[in-house]
Amino acid sequence: MINPMDLTGKNILVTGASGGIGRETAIQLSRLGATLVVTARDEEKLHKTYKMLEGKGHGYFTMDLDYVDYIEPIMKQLCKDCGPFTGFAHCAGFTLMRPFAKTKREHIDYVMNSSFYSFVEIARCLTKKGCFTDEGSMVALSSTASIQGKQGKLAYSAAKAALDAAVRCMICDLKKKKIRINTVMPCWVDTHMFREYLELYSDTFEIKEMKEKQYMGVTEPVEVANTIAFLLSDAAKTITGTSILMDGGMLQG
Ligand SMILES: NC(=O)c1ccc[n+]([C@@H]2O[C@H](COP(=O)([O-])OP(=O)(O)OC[C@H]3O[C@@H](n4cnc5c(N)ncnc54)[C@H](OP(=O)(O)O)[C@@H]3O)[C@@H](O)[C@H]2O)c1
């Protein structure tokens, strides 16, 4: 039987792979035949992901994306040891709830580092000679927060909106290599990030409204993983510079 999302022969880098959507994405990509290099900060959790991968030839290493200036030498070595890559899934991210009045540049930078600056820097390094195959694909995890304003979410929303805007520009620079870059915009996904948020704000209007508005239900991490797998596969070979909404009906409902 033909599987249009077959990833056999693809070599893919996944950030944020120690848990949540990133772990589920790594597992799903391995099931579809890809060889993976997975990264995050927590070595124990990352190793657990590595052990859950199907197939052979995978690798893992720890990297703290808050140190954006250190990404280039790490990527140089990684491409030498494990490249060239055919895919990149950027699942790392951090959410911060903070009132506008108390949001200073350092708070915005903190969120921007793991979500946005690191994505641009890794992608920039990957597009150097010999690191990424022509016609490869990159995917970053955005969010509905990119287009929906919420109290206290300035830094998070700005980081996600920056990702969506950046991919539209990056593809223009990468036309010759036909490298595709897209983002996925989920609303609530059932991960540690979501459950922590739920605990903190369970009695707020936003949570009550969310349960009502995301009427298709909370998205499972594997459903986001499948969308990422699709975008990394040849089945999506003319989809580029766009953002796929996975809001469970939230924005229109
Ligand atoms: N859950 C949702 O409802 C939802 C909705 C829309 C979009 N998203 C986006 O989806 C992505 C994944 O979210 P999730 O729910 O799976 O969250 P999660 O379970 O908290 O996972 C976040 C991942 O990012 C990694 N990470 C965070 N900061 C990092 C840093 N400085 N350097 C390297 N790795 C870092 C974490 O690994 P370590 O701690 O081991 O470093 C972890 O693997 C995020 O970008 C998030 O904004 C989530």
PDB file of C-alpha atoms and ligand atoms in Angstrom:
ATOM      1  CA  MET A   1       0.000   0.000   0.000  1.00  0.00           C
ATOM      2  CA  ILE A   2       1.305   3.501  -0.846  1.00  0.00           C
ATOM      3  CA  ASN A   3       1.774   5.848   2.116  1.00  0.00           C
ATOM      4  CA  PRO A   4       1.925   9.463   0.841  1.00  0.00           C
ATOM      5  CA  MET A   5       3.484  10.507   4.164  1.00  0.00           C
ATOM      6  CA  ASP A   6       6.298   7.965   3.962  1.00  0.00           C
ATOM      7  CA  LEU A   7       9.495   9.544   5.321  1.00  0.00           C
ATOM      8  CA  THR A   8      11.925   6.755   4.499  1.00  0.00           C
ATOM      9  CA  GLY A   9      15.355   8.192   3.684  1.00  0.00           C
ATOM     10  CA  LYS A  10      14.641  11.540   5.343  1.00  0.00           C
ATOM     11  CA  ASN A  11      17.023  12.850   8.001  1.00  0.00           C
ATOM     12  CA  ILE A  12      15.178  15.199  10.345  1.00  0.00           C
ATOM     13  CA  LEU A  13      16.192  17.453  13.249  1.00  0.00           C
ATOM     14  CA  VAL A  14      13.545  17.909  15.976  1.00  0.00           C
ATOM     15  CA  THR A  15      13.857  20.505  18.767  1.00  0.00           C
ATOM     16  CA  GLY A  16      11.749  20.405  21.941  1.00  0.00           C
ATOM     17  CA  ALA A  17      11.781  16.618  21.757  1.00  0.00           C
ATOM     18  CA  SER A  18      11.982  15.917  25.505  1.00  0.00           C
ATOM     19  CA  GLY A  19       8.201  16.037  25.912  1.00  0.00           C
ATOM     20  CA  GLY A  20       4.815  17.157  24.656  1.00  0.00           C
ATOM     21  CA  ILE A  21       4.340  17.815  20.944  1.00  0.00           C
ATOM     22  CA  GLY A  22       8.075  17.486  20.170  1.00  0.00           C
ATOM     23  CA  ARG A  23       8.333  13.985  21.658  1.00  0.00           C
ATOM     24  CA  GLU A  24       5.165  12.853  19.895  1.00  0.00           C
ATOM     25  CA  THR A  25       6.435  14.365  16.630  1.00  0.00           C
ATOM     26  CA  ALA A  26       9.769  12.542  16.897  1.00  0.00           C
ATOM     27  CA  ILE A  27       8.034   9.222  17.586  1.00  0.00           C
ATOM     28  CA  GLN A  28       5.584   9.691  14.718  1.00  0.00           C
ATOM     29  CA  LEU A  29       8.316  10.726  12.242  1.00  0.00           C
ATOM     30  CA  SER A  30      10.325   7.622  13.186  1.00  0.00           C
ATOM     31  CA  ARG A  31       7.248   5.430  12.647  1.00  0.00           C
ATOM     32  CA  LEU A  32       6.999   6.921   9.157  1.00  0.00           C
ATOM     33  CA  GLY A  33      10.575   5.867   8.425  1.00  0.00           C
ATOM     34  CA  ALA A  34      12.633   8.996   9.102  1.00  0.00           C
ATOM     35  CA  THR A  35      16.044   9.023  10.788  1.00  0.00           C
ATOM     36  CA  LEU A  36      16.095  11.585  13.563  1.00  0.00           C
ATOM     37  CA  VAL A  37      18.332  13.814  15.605  1.00  0.00           C
ATOM     38  CA  VAL A  38      16.382  15.004  18.647  1.00  0.00           C
ATOM     39  CA  THR A  39      17.287  17.814  21.016  1.00  0.00           C
ATOM     40  CA  ALA A  40      16.133  19.664  24.165  1.00  0.00           C
ATOM     41  CA  ARG A  41      17.698  20.641  27.528  1.00  0.00           C
ATOM     42  CA  ASP A  42      16.607  17.799  29.800  1.00  0.00           C
ATOM     43  CA  GLU A  43      18.897  14.860  29.015  1.00  0.00           C
ATOM     44  CA  GLU A  44      16.909  12.258  30.964  1.00  0.00           C
ATOM     45  CA  LYS A  45      13.631  13.076  29.243  1.00  0.00           C
ATOM     46  CA  LEU A  46      15.380  13.373  25.890  1.00  0.00           C
ATOM     47  CA  HIS A  47      16.942   9.948  26.305  1.00  0.00           C
ATOM     48  CA  LYS A  48      13.463   8.592  27.075  1.00  0.00           C
ATOM     49  CA  THR A  49      12.253   9.995  23.732  1.00  0.00           C
ATOM     50  CA  TYR A  50      15.263   8.515  21.966  1.00  0.00           C
ATOM     51  CA  LYS A  51      14.430   5.098  23.393  1.00  0.00           C
ATOM     52  CA  MET A  52      10.850   5.444  22.114  1.00  0.00           C
ATOM     53  CA  LEU A  53      11.914   6.014  18.490  1.00  0.00           C
ATOM     54  CA  GLU A  54      11.305   3.275  15.953  1.00  0.00           C
ATOM     55  CA  GLY A  55      14.029   2.143  13.580  1.00  0.00           C
ATOM     56  CA  LYS A  56      17.780   2.650  13.740  1.00  0.00           C
ATOM     57  CA  GLY A  57      20.406   5.357  13.266  1.00  0.00           C
ATOM     58  CA  HIS A  58      18.831   8.061  15.448  1.00  0.00           C
ATOM     59  CA  GLY A  59      20.793  10.472  17.631  1.00  0.00           C
ATOM     60  CA  TYR A  60      20.185  12.898  20.483  1.00  0.00           C
ATOM     61  CA  PHE A  61      22.018  15.780  22.114  1.00  0.00           C
ATOM     62  CA  THR A  62      21.215  18.462  24.676  1.00  0.00           C
ATOM     63  CA  MET A  63      21.078  22.102  23.631  1.00  0.00           C
ATOM     64  CA  ASP A  64      19.765  25.171  25.460  1.00  0.00           C
ATOM     65  CA  LEU A  65      18.137  27.440  22.901  1.00  0.00           C
ATOM     66  CA  ASP A  66      18.244  30.395  25.296  1.00  0.00           C
ATOM     67  CA  TYR A  67      21.888  30.743  24.245  1.00  0.00           C
ATOM     68  CA  VAL A  68      21.212  31.769  20.670  1.00  0.00           C
ATOM     69  CA  ASP A  69      24.829  32.850  20.043  1.00  0.00           C
ATOM     70  CA  TYR A  70      26.058  29.298  20.686  1.00  0.00           C
ATOM     71  CA  ILE A  71      23.782  27.734  18.092  1.00  0.00           C
ATOM     72  CA  GLU A  72      26.074  28.331  15.091  1.00  0.00           C
ATOM     73  CA  PRO A  73      29.120  26.314  16.290  1.00  0.00           C
ATOM     74  CA  ILE A  74      26.820  23.530  17.528  1.00  0.00           C
ATOM     75  CA  MET A  75      25.020  23.358  14.185  1.00  0.00           C
ATOM     76  CA  LYS A  76      28.326  23.370  12.303  1.00  0.00           C
ATOM     77  CA  GLN A  77      29.465  20.289  14.215  1.00  0.00           C
ATOM     78  CA  LEU A  78      26.034  18.641  13.987  1.00  0.00           C
ATOM     79  CA  CYS A  79      25.866  19.047  10.211  1.00  0.00           C
ATOM     80  CA  LYS A  80      29.365  17.589   9.924  1.00  0.00           C
ATOM     81  CA  ASP A  81      28.500  14.586  12.112  1.00  0.00           C
ATOM     82  CA  CYS A  82      24.876  13.894  11.137  1.00  0.00           C
ATOM     83  CA  GLY A  83      24.062  15.955   8.023  1.00  0.00           C
ATOM     84  CA  PRO A  84      22.871  16.702   5.513  1.00  0.00           C
ATOM     85  CA  PHE A  85      19.341  17.097   6.864  1.00  0.00           C
ATOM     86  CA  THR A  86      16.189  16.907   4.745  1.00  0.00           C
ATOM     87  CA  GLY A  87      13.833  18.194   7.424  1.00  0.00           C
ATOM     88  CA  PHE A  88      13.662  20.381  10.521  1.00  0.00           C
ATOM     89  CA  ALA A  89      10.784  20.476  13.022  1.00  0.00           C
ATOM     90  CA  HIS A  90      11.048  23.254  15.586  1.00  0.00           C
ATOM     91  CA  CYS A  91       8.841  22.177  18.510  1.00  0.00           C
ATOM     92  CA  ALA A  92      10.705  23.945  21.324  1.00  0.00           C
ATOM     93  CA  GLY A  93       8.861  26.746  23.022  1.00  0.00           C
ATOM     94  CA  PHE A  94       8.005  28.346  26.280  1.00  0.00           C
ATOM     95  CA  THR A  95       4.889  30.211  27.347  1.00  0.00           C
ATOM     96  CA  LEU A  96       4.812  33.165  29.691  1.00  0.00           C
ATOM     97  CA  MET A  97       1.788  34.849  31.223  1.00  0.00           C
ATOM     98  CA  ARG A  98       2.653  38.361  32.354  1.00  0.00           C
ATOM     99  CA  PRO A  99       0.659  41.584  32.580  1.00  0.00           C
ATOM    100  CA  PHE A 100       1.604  44.162  29.947  1.00  0.00           C
ATOM    101  CA  ALA A 101       2.561  46.656  32.705  1.00  0.00           C
ATOM    102  CA  LYS A 102       5.174  44.197  33.982  1.00  0.00           C
ATOM    103  CA  THR A 103       6.442  42.995  30.624  1.00  0.00           C
ATOM    104  CA  LYS A 104       9.966  44.253  30.002  1.00  0.00           C
ATOM    105  CA  ARG A 105      12.343  43.482  27.180  1.00  0.00           C
ATOM    106  CA  GLU A 106      14.041  40.687  29.157  1.00  0.00           C
ATOM    107  CA  HIS A 107      10.704  38.830  29.432  1.00  0.00           C
ATOM    108  CA  ILE A 108       9.997  39.163  25.734  1.00  0.00           C
ATOM    109  CA  ASP A 109      13.538  38.034  24.882  1.00  0.00           C
ATOM    110  CA  TYR A 110      13.164  34.988  27.132  1.00  0.00           C
ATOM    111  CA  VAL A 111      10.150  33.779  25.144  1.00  0.00           C
ATOM    112  CA  MET A 112      11.618  34.858  21.809  1.00  0.00           C
ATOM    113  CA  ASN A 113      14.824  32.854  22.377  1.00  0.00           C
ATOM    114  CA  SER A 114      13.402  29.336  22.415  1.00  0.00           C
ATOM    115  CA  SER A 115      10.521  30.028  20.003  1.00  0.00           C
ATOM    116  CA  PHE A 116      11.693  32.530  17.443  1.00  0.00           C
ATOM    117  CA  TYR A 117      15.381  33.562  17.489  1.00  0.00           C
ATOM    118  CA  SER A 118      16.532  29.955  17.779  1.00  0.00           C
ATOM    119  CA  PHE A 119      14.328  28.858  14.876  1.00  0.00           C
ATOM    120  CA  VAL A 120      15.711  31.552  12.582  1.00  0.00           C
ATOM    121  CA  GLU A 121      19.291  30.831  13.686  1.00  0.00           C
ATOM    122  CA  ILE A 122      19.030  27.040  13.270  1.00  0.00           C
ATOM    123  CA  ALA A 123      17.339  27.469   9.876  1.00  0.00           C
ATOM    124  CA  ARG A 124      20.018  29.962   8.818  1.00  0.00           C
ATOM    125  CA  CYS A 125      22.781  27.535   9.809  1.00  0.00           C
ATOM    126  CA  LEU A 126      21.012  24.621   8.112  1.00  0.00           C
ATOM    127  CA  THR A 127      20.812  26.461   4.812  1.00  0.00           C
ATOM    128  CA  LYS A 128      24.604  26.690   4.616  1.00  0.00           C
ATOM    129  CA  LYS A 129      26.324  24.578   1.985  1.00  0.00           C
ATOM    130  CA  GLY A 130      26.081  20.838   2.554  1.00  0.00           C
ATOM    131  CA  CYS A 131      23.803  21.051   5.629  1.00  0.00           C
ATOM    132  CA  PHE A 132      20.317  20.760   4.117  1.00  0.00           C
ATOM    133  CA  THR A 133      19.135  19.089   0.954  1.00  0.00           C
ATOM    134  CA  ASP A 134      17.454  21.079  -1.803  1.00  0.00           C
ATOM    135  CA  GLU A 135      13.681  20.599  -1.699  1.00  0.00           C
ATOM    136  CA  GLY A 136      13.871  19.879   2.047  1.00  0.00           C
ATOM    137  CA  SER A 137      11.201  21.072   4.453  1.00  0.00           C
ATOM    138  CA  MET A 138      11.140  23.021   7.728  1.00  0.00           C
ATOM    139  CA  VAL A 139       8.222  23.398  10.133  1.00  0.00           C
ATOM    140  CA  ALA A 140       7.898  25.597  13.216  1.00  0.00           C
ATOM    141  CA  LEU A 141       5.255  25.421  15.929  1.00  0.00           C
ATOM    142  CA  SER A 142       3.294  28.635  16.014  1.00  0.00           C
ATOM    143  CA  SER A 143      -0.065  28.995  17.790  1.00  0.00           C
ATOM    144  CA  THR A 144      -3.471  30.603  17.399  1.00  0.00           C
ATOM    145  CA  ALA A 145      -1.978  33.143  19.834  1.00  0.00           C
ATOM    146  CA  SER A 146      -0.231  34.523  16.757  1.00  0.00           C
ATOM    147  CA  ILE A 147      -3.509  35.996  15.542  1.00  0.00           C
ATOM    148  CA  GLN A 148      -5.658  36.094  18.658  1.00  0.00           C
ATOM    149  CA  GLY A 149      -4.940  38.670  21.357  1.00  0.00           C
ATOM    150  CA  LYS A 150      -5.197  37.579  24.987  1.00  0.00           C
ATOM    151  CA  GLN A 151      -4.464  39.409  28.222  1.00  0.00           C
ATOM    152  CA  GLY A 152      -0.985  38.637  29.566  1.00  0.00           C
ATOM    153  CA  LYS A 153       0.213  36.881  26.410  1.00  0.00           C
ATOM    154  CA  LEU A 154       2.110  39.719  24.708  1.00  0.00           C
ATOM    155  CA  ALA A 155       5.499  37.982  24.574  1.00  0.00           C
ATOM    156  CA  TYR A 156       4.110  34.583  23.553  1.00  0.00           C
ATOM    157  CA  SER A 157       1.807  36.007  20.867  1.00  0.00           C
ATOM    158  CA  ALA A 158       4.558  38.223  19.491  1.00  0.00           C
ATOM    159  CA  ALA A 159       6.977  35.275  19.269  1.00  0.00           C
ATOM    160  CA  LYS A 160       4.442  33.163  17.391  1.00  0.00           C
ATOM    161  CA  ALA A 161       3.434  36.001  15.049  1.00  0.00           C
ATOM    162  CA  ALA A 162       7.131  36.587  14.360  1.00  0.00           C
ATOM    163  CA  LEU A 163       7.496  32.943  13.296  1.00  0.00           C
ATOM    164  CA  ASP A 164       4.551  33.167  10.892  1.00  0.00           C
ATOM    165  CA  ALA A 165       5.907  36.370   9.348  1.00  0.00           C
ATOM    166  CA  ALA A 166       9.467  35.038   9.150  1.00  0.00           C
ATOM    167  CA  VAL A 167       8.629  31.912   7.150  1.00  0.00           C
ATOM    168  CA  ARG A 168       6.933  34.019   4.477  1.00  0.00           C
ATOM    169  CA  CYS A 169      10.193  35.961   4.055  1.00  0.00           C
ATOM    170  CA  MET A 170      12.606  33.053   4.439  1.00  0.00           C
ATOM    171  CA  ILE A 171      11.097  31.136   1.527  1.00  0.00           C
ATOM    172  CA  CYS A 172      11.751  34.090  -0.767  1.00  0.00           C
ATOM    173  CA  ASP A 173      15.462  33.822   0.044  1.00  0.00           C
ATOM    174  CA  LEU A 174      15.416  30.052  -0.431  1.00  0.00           C
ATOM    175  CA  LYS A 175      13.574  29.941  -3.755  1.00  0.00           C
ATOM    176  CA  LYS A 176      16.542  28.571  -5.650  1.00  0.00           C
ATOM    177  CA  LYS A 177      16.948  25.623  -3.273  1.00  0.00           C
ATOM    178  CA  LYS A 178      13.165  25.031  -3.217  1.00  0.00           C
ATOM    179  CA  ILE A 179      13.279  24.635   0.561  1.00  0.00           C
ATOM    180  CA  ARG A 180       9.744  24.730   1.977  1.00  0.00           C
ATOM    181  CA  ILE A 181       9.048  26.418   5.326  1.00  0.00           C
ATOM    182  CA  ASN A 182       5.685  26.439   7.092  1.00  0.00           C
ATOM    183  CA  THR A 183       4.210  26.830  10.553  1.00  0.00           C
ATOM    184  CA  VAL A 184       1.459  24.947  12.368  1.00  0.00           C
ATOM    185  CA  MET A 185      -0.942  26.962  14.535  1.00  0.00           C
ATOM    186  CA  PRO A 186      -2.678  24.802  17.123  1.00  0.00           C
ATOM    187  CA  CYS A 187      -4.993  26.153  19.781  1.00  0.00           C
ATOM    188  CA  TRP A 188      -5.019  24.046  22.980  1.00  0.00           C
ATOM    189  CA  VAL A 189      -3.048  20.813  22.796  1.00  0.00           C
ATOM    190  CA  ASP A 190      -3.124  18.305  25.668  1.00  0.00           C
ATOM    191  CA  THR A 191       0.482  18.552  26.905  1.00  0.00           C
ATOM    192  CA  HIS A 192       2.288  19.497  30.108  1.00  0.00           C
ATOM    193  CA  MET A 193       2.195  23.167  28.961  1.00  0.00           C
ATOM    194  CA  PHE A 194      -1.595  23.042  28.624  1.00  0.00           C
ATOM    195  CA  ARG A 195      -2.211  21.134  31.877  1.00  0.00           C
ATOM    196  CA  GLU A 196      -0.033  23.588  33.848  1.00  0.00           C
ATOM    197  CA  TYR A 197      -1.982  26.489  32.376  1.00  0.00           C
ATOM    198  CA  LEU A 198      -5.262  24.770  33.180  1.00  0.00           C
ATOM    199  CA  GLU A 199      -4.232  24.310  36.815  1.00  0.00           C
ATOM    200  CA  LEU A 200      -3.246  27.953  37.209  1.00  0.00           C
ATOM    201  CA  TYR A 201      -6.203  29.505  35.453  1.00  0.00           C
ATOM    202  CA  SER A 202      -8.940  26.861  35.762  1.00  0.00           C
ATOM    203  CA  ASP A 203     -11.587  29.249  37.071  1.00  0.00           C
ATOM    204  CA  THR A 204     -10.895  32.095  34.646  1.00  0.00           C
ATOM    205  CA  PHE A 205     -13.178  33.272  31.903  1.00  0.00           C
ATOM    206  CA  GLU A 206     -10.590  32.269  29.283  1.00  0.00           C
ATOM    207  CA  ILE A 207     -10.687  28.588  30.267  1.00  0.00           C
ATOM    208  CA  LYS A 208     -14.477  28.505  30.388  1.00  0.00           C
ATOM    209  CA  GLU A 209     -14.602  30.236  26.999  1.00  0.00           C
ATOM    210  CA  MET A 210     -11.953  27.869  25.590  1.00  0.00           C
ATOM    211  CA  LYS A 211     -13.933  24.757  26.540  1.00  0.00           C
ATOM    212  CA  GLU A 212     -16.978  26.198  24.802  1.00  0.00           C
ATOM    213  CA  LYS A 213     -15.227  27.611  21.738  1.00  0.00           C
ATOM    214  CA  GLN A 214     -12.738  24.860  20.861  1.00  0.00           C
ATOM    215  CA  TYR A 215     -15.783  22.726  20.171  1.00  0.00           C
ATOM    216  CA  MET A 216     -13.935  19.986  18.274  1.00  0.00           C
ATOM    217  CA  GLY A 217     -12.135  19.283  21.557  1.00  0.00           C
ATOM    218  CA  VAL A 218      -8.603  19.747  22.842  1.00  0.00           C
ATOM    219  CA  THR A 219      -6.085  18.630  20.209  1.00  0.00           C
ATOM    220  CA  GLU A 220      -3.969  15.554  20.962  1.00  0.00           C
ATOM    221  CA  PRO A 221      -0.166  15.935  20.521  1.00  0.00           C
ATOM    222  CA  VAL A 222      -0.200  13.122  17.944  1.00  0.00           C
ATOM    223  CA  GLU A 223      -2.615  15.135  15.763  1.00  0.00           C
ATOM    224  CA  VAL A 224      -0.148  18.029  15.661  1.00  0.00           C
ATOM    225  CA  ALA A 225       2.638  15.504  15.010  1.00  0.00           C
ATOM    226  CA  ASN A 226       0.702  14.186  12.008  1.00  0.00           C
ATOM    227  CA  THR A 227       0.341  17.687  10.528  1.00  0.00           C
ATOM    228  CA  ILE A 228       4.075  18.271  10.982  1.00  0.00           C
ATOM    229  CA  ALA A 229       4.803  14.894   9.368  1.00  0.00           C
ATOM    230  CA  PHE A 230       2.577  15.832   6.424  1.00  0.00           C
ATOM    231  CA  LEU A 231       4.427  19.139   5.923  1.00  0.00           C
ATOM    232  CA  LEU A 232       7.788  17.352   6.092  1.00  0.00           C
ATOM    233  CA  SER A 233       6.678  14.735   3.589  1.00  0.00           C
ATOM    234  CA  ASP A 234       6.598  14.882  -0.199  1.00  0.00           C
ATOM    235  CA  ALA A 235       2.781  14.879   0.034  1.00  0.00           C
ATOM    236  CA  ALA A 236       3.063  18.594   0.847  1.00  0.00           C
ATOM    237  CA  LYS A 237       5.597  19.391  -1.849  1.00  0.00           C
ATOM    238  CA  THR A 238       3.885  22.532  -3.102  1.00  0.00           C
ATOM    239  CA  ILE A 239       2.888  23.880   0.331  1.00  0.00           C
ATOM    240  CA  THR A 240       5.248  26.617   1.469  1.00  0.00           C
ATOM    241  CA  GLY A 241       5.308  29.936   3.328  1.00  0.00           C
ATOM    242  CA  THR A 242       2.015  29.299   5.043  1.00  0.00           C
ATOM    243  CA  SER A 243       0.500  28.533   8.448  1.00  0.00           C
ATOM    244  CA  ILE A 244      -1.867  25.641   9.029  1.00  0.00           C
ATOM    245  CA  LEU A 245      -4.557  26.415  11.579  1.00  0.00           C
ATOM    246  CA  MET A 246      -5.475  23.598  14.027  1.00  0.00           C
ATOM    247  CA  ASP A 247      -7.862  25.479  16.278  1.00  0.00           C
ATOM    248  CA  GLY A 248     -10.615  22.875  16.805  1.00  0.00           C
ATOM    249  CA  GLY A 249     -13.098  25.489  15.605  1.00  0.00           C
ATOM    250  CA  MET A 250     -11.980  28.088  18.184  1.00  0.00           C
ATOM    251  CA  LEU A 251     -11.475  31.087  15.927  1.00  0.00           C
ATOM    252  CA  GLN A 252     -14.558  30.697  13.756  1.00  0.00           C
ATOM    253  CA  GLY A 253     -16.816  28.754  16.100  1.00  0.00           C
TER     254      GLY A 253
HETATM  255  N1  LIG B   1       0.291  22.826  24.331  1.00  0.00           N
HETATM  256  C1  LIG B   1      -0.410  23.715  23.696  1.00  0.00           C
HETATM  257  O1  LIG B   1      -1.597  23.947  24.005  1.00  0.00           O
HETATM  258  C2  LIG B   1       0.190  24.469  22.526  1.00  0.00           C
HETATM  259  C3  LIG B   1      -0.665  25.184  21.678  1.00  0.00           C
HETATM  260  C4  LIG B   1      -0.114  25.887  20.604  1.00  0.00           C
HETATM  261  C5  LIG B   1       1.238  25.872  20.376  1.00  0.00           C
HETATM  262  N2  LIG B   1       2.062  25.197  21.237  1.00  0.00           N
HETATM  263  C6  LIG B   1       3.499  25.243  20.949  1.00  0.00           C
HETATM  264  O2  LIG B   1       3.997  23.935  20.753  1.00  0.00           O
HETATM  265  C7  LIG B   1       5.375  23.869  21.178  1.00  0.00           C
HETATM  266  C8  LIG B   1       5.531  22.683  22.105  1.00  0.00           C
HETATM  267  O3  LIG B   1       4.682  22.867  23.209  1.00  0.00           O
HETATM  268  P1  LIG B   1       4.299  21.697  24.223  1.00  0.00           P
HETATM  269  O4  LIG B   1       2.897  21.916  24.629  1.00  0.00           O
HETATM  270  O5  LIG B   1       4.736  20.396  23.676  1.00  0.00           O
HETATM  271  O6  LIG B   1       5.210  22.153  25.460  1.00  0.00           O
HETATM  272  P2  LIG B   1       6.112  21.320  26.477  1.00  0.00           P
HETATM  273  O7  LIG B   1       5.495  19.997  26.746  1.00  0.00           O
HETATM  274  O8  LIG B   1       6.386  22.260  27.599  1.00  0.00           O
HETATM  275  O9  LIG B   1       7.428  21.105  25.606  1.00  0.00           O
HETATM  276  C9  LIG B   1       8.271  22.191  25.295  1.00  0.00           C
HETATM  277  C10 LIG B   1       9.555  21.653  24.735  1.00  0.00           C
HETATM  278  O10 LIG B   1      10.418  22.759  24.434  1.00  0.00           O
HETATM  279  C11 LIG B   1      11.689  22.521  25.020  1.00  0.00           C
HETATM  280  N3  LIG B   1      12.297  23.789  25.415  1.00  0.00           N
HETATM  281  C12 LIG B   1      11.740  24.807  26.117  1.00  0.00           C
HETATM  282  N4  LIG B   1      12.641  25.783  26.311  1.00  0.00           N
HETATM  283  C13 LIG B   1      13.792  25.378  25.719  1.00  0.00           C
HETATM  284  C14 LIG B   1      15.092  25.931  25.595  1.00  0.00           C
HETATM  285  N5  LIG B   1      15.397  27.115  26.128  1.00  0.00           N
HETATM  286  N6  LIG B   1      16.038  25.245  24.926  1.00  0.00           N
HETATM  287  C15 LIG B   1      15.767  24.039  24.376  1.00  0.00           C
HETATM  288  N7  LIG B   1      14.553  23.453  24.460  1.00  0.00           N
HETATM  289  C16 LIG B   1      13.583  24.109  25.133  1.00  0.00           C
HETATM  290  C17 LIG B   1      11.397  21.649  26.254  1.00  0.00           C
HETATM  291  O11 LIG B   1      12.483  20.829  26.562  1.00  0.00           O
HETATM  292  P3  LIG B   1      13.476  21.006  27.825  1.00  0.00           P
HETATM  293  O12 LIG B   1      12.684  21.575  28.956  1.00  0.00           O
HETATM  294  O13 LIG B   1      13.989  19.614  28.041  1.00  0.00           O
HETATM  295  O14 LIG B   1      14.514  21.911  27.305  1.00  0.00           O
HETATM  296  C18 LIG B   1      10.274  20.750  25.714  1.00  0.00           C
HETATM  297  O15 LIG B   1      10.823  19.643  25.027  1.00  0.00           O
HETATM  298  C19 LIG B   1       5.684  25.216  21.803  1.00  0.00           C
HETATM  299  O16 LIG B   1       6.340  26.023  20.873  1.00  0.00           O
HETATM  300  C20 LIG B   1       4.316  25.789  22.113  1.00  0.00           C
HETATM  301  O17 LIG B   1       4.328  27.186  22.120  1.00  0.00           O
HETATM  302  C21 LIG B   1       1.576  24.467  22.295  1.00  0.00           C
END
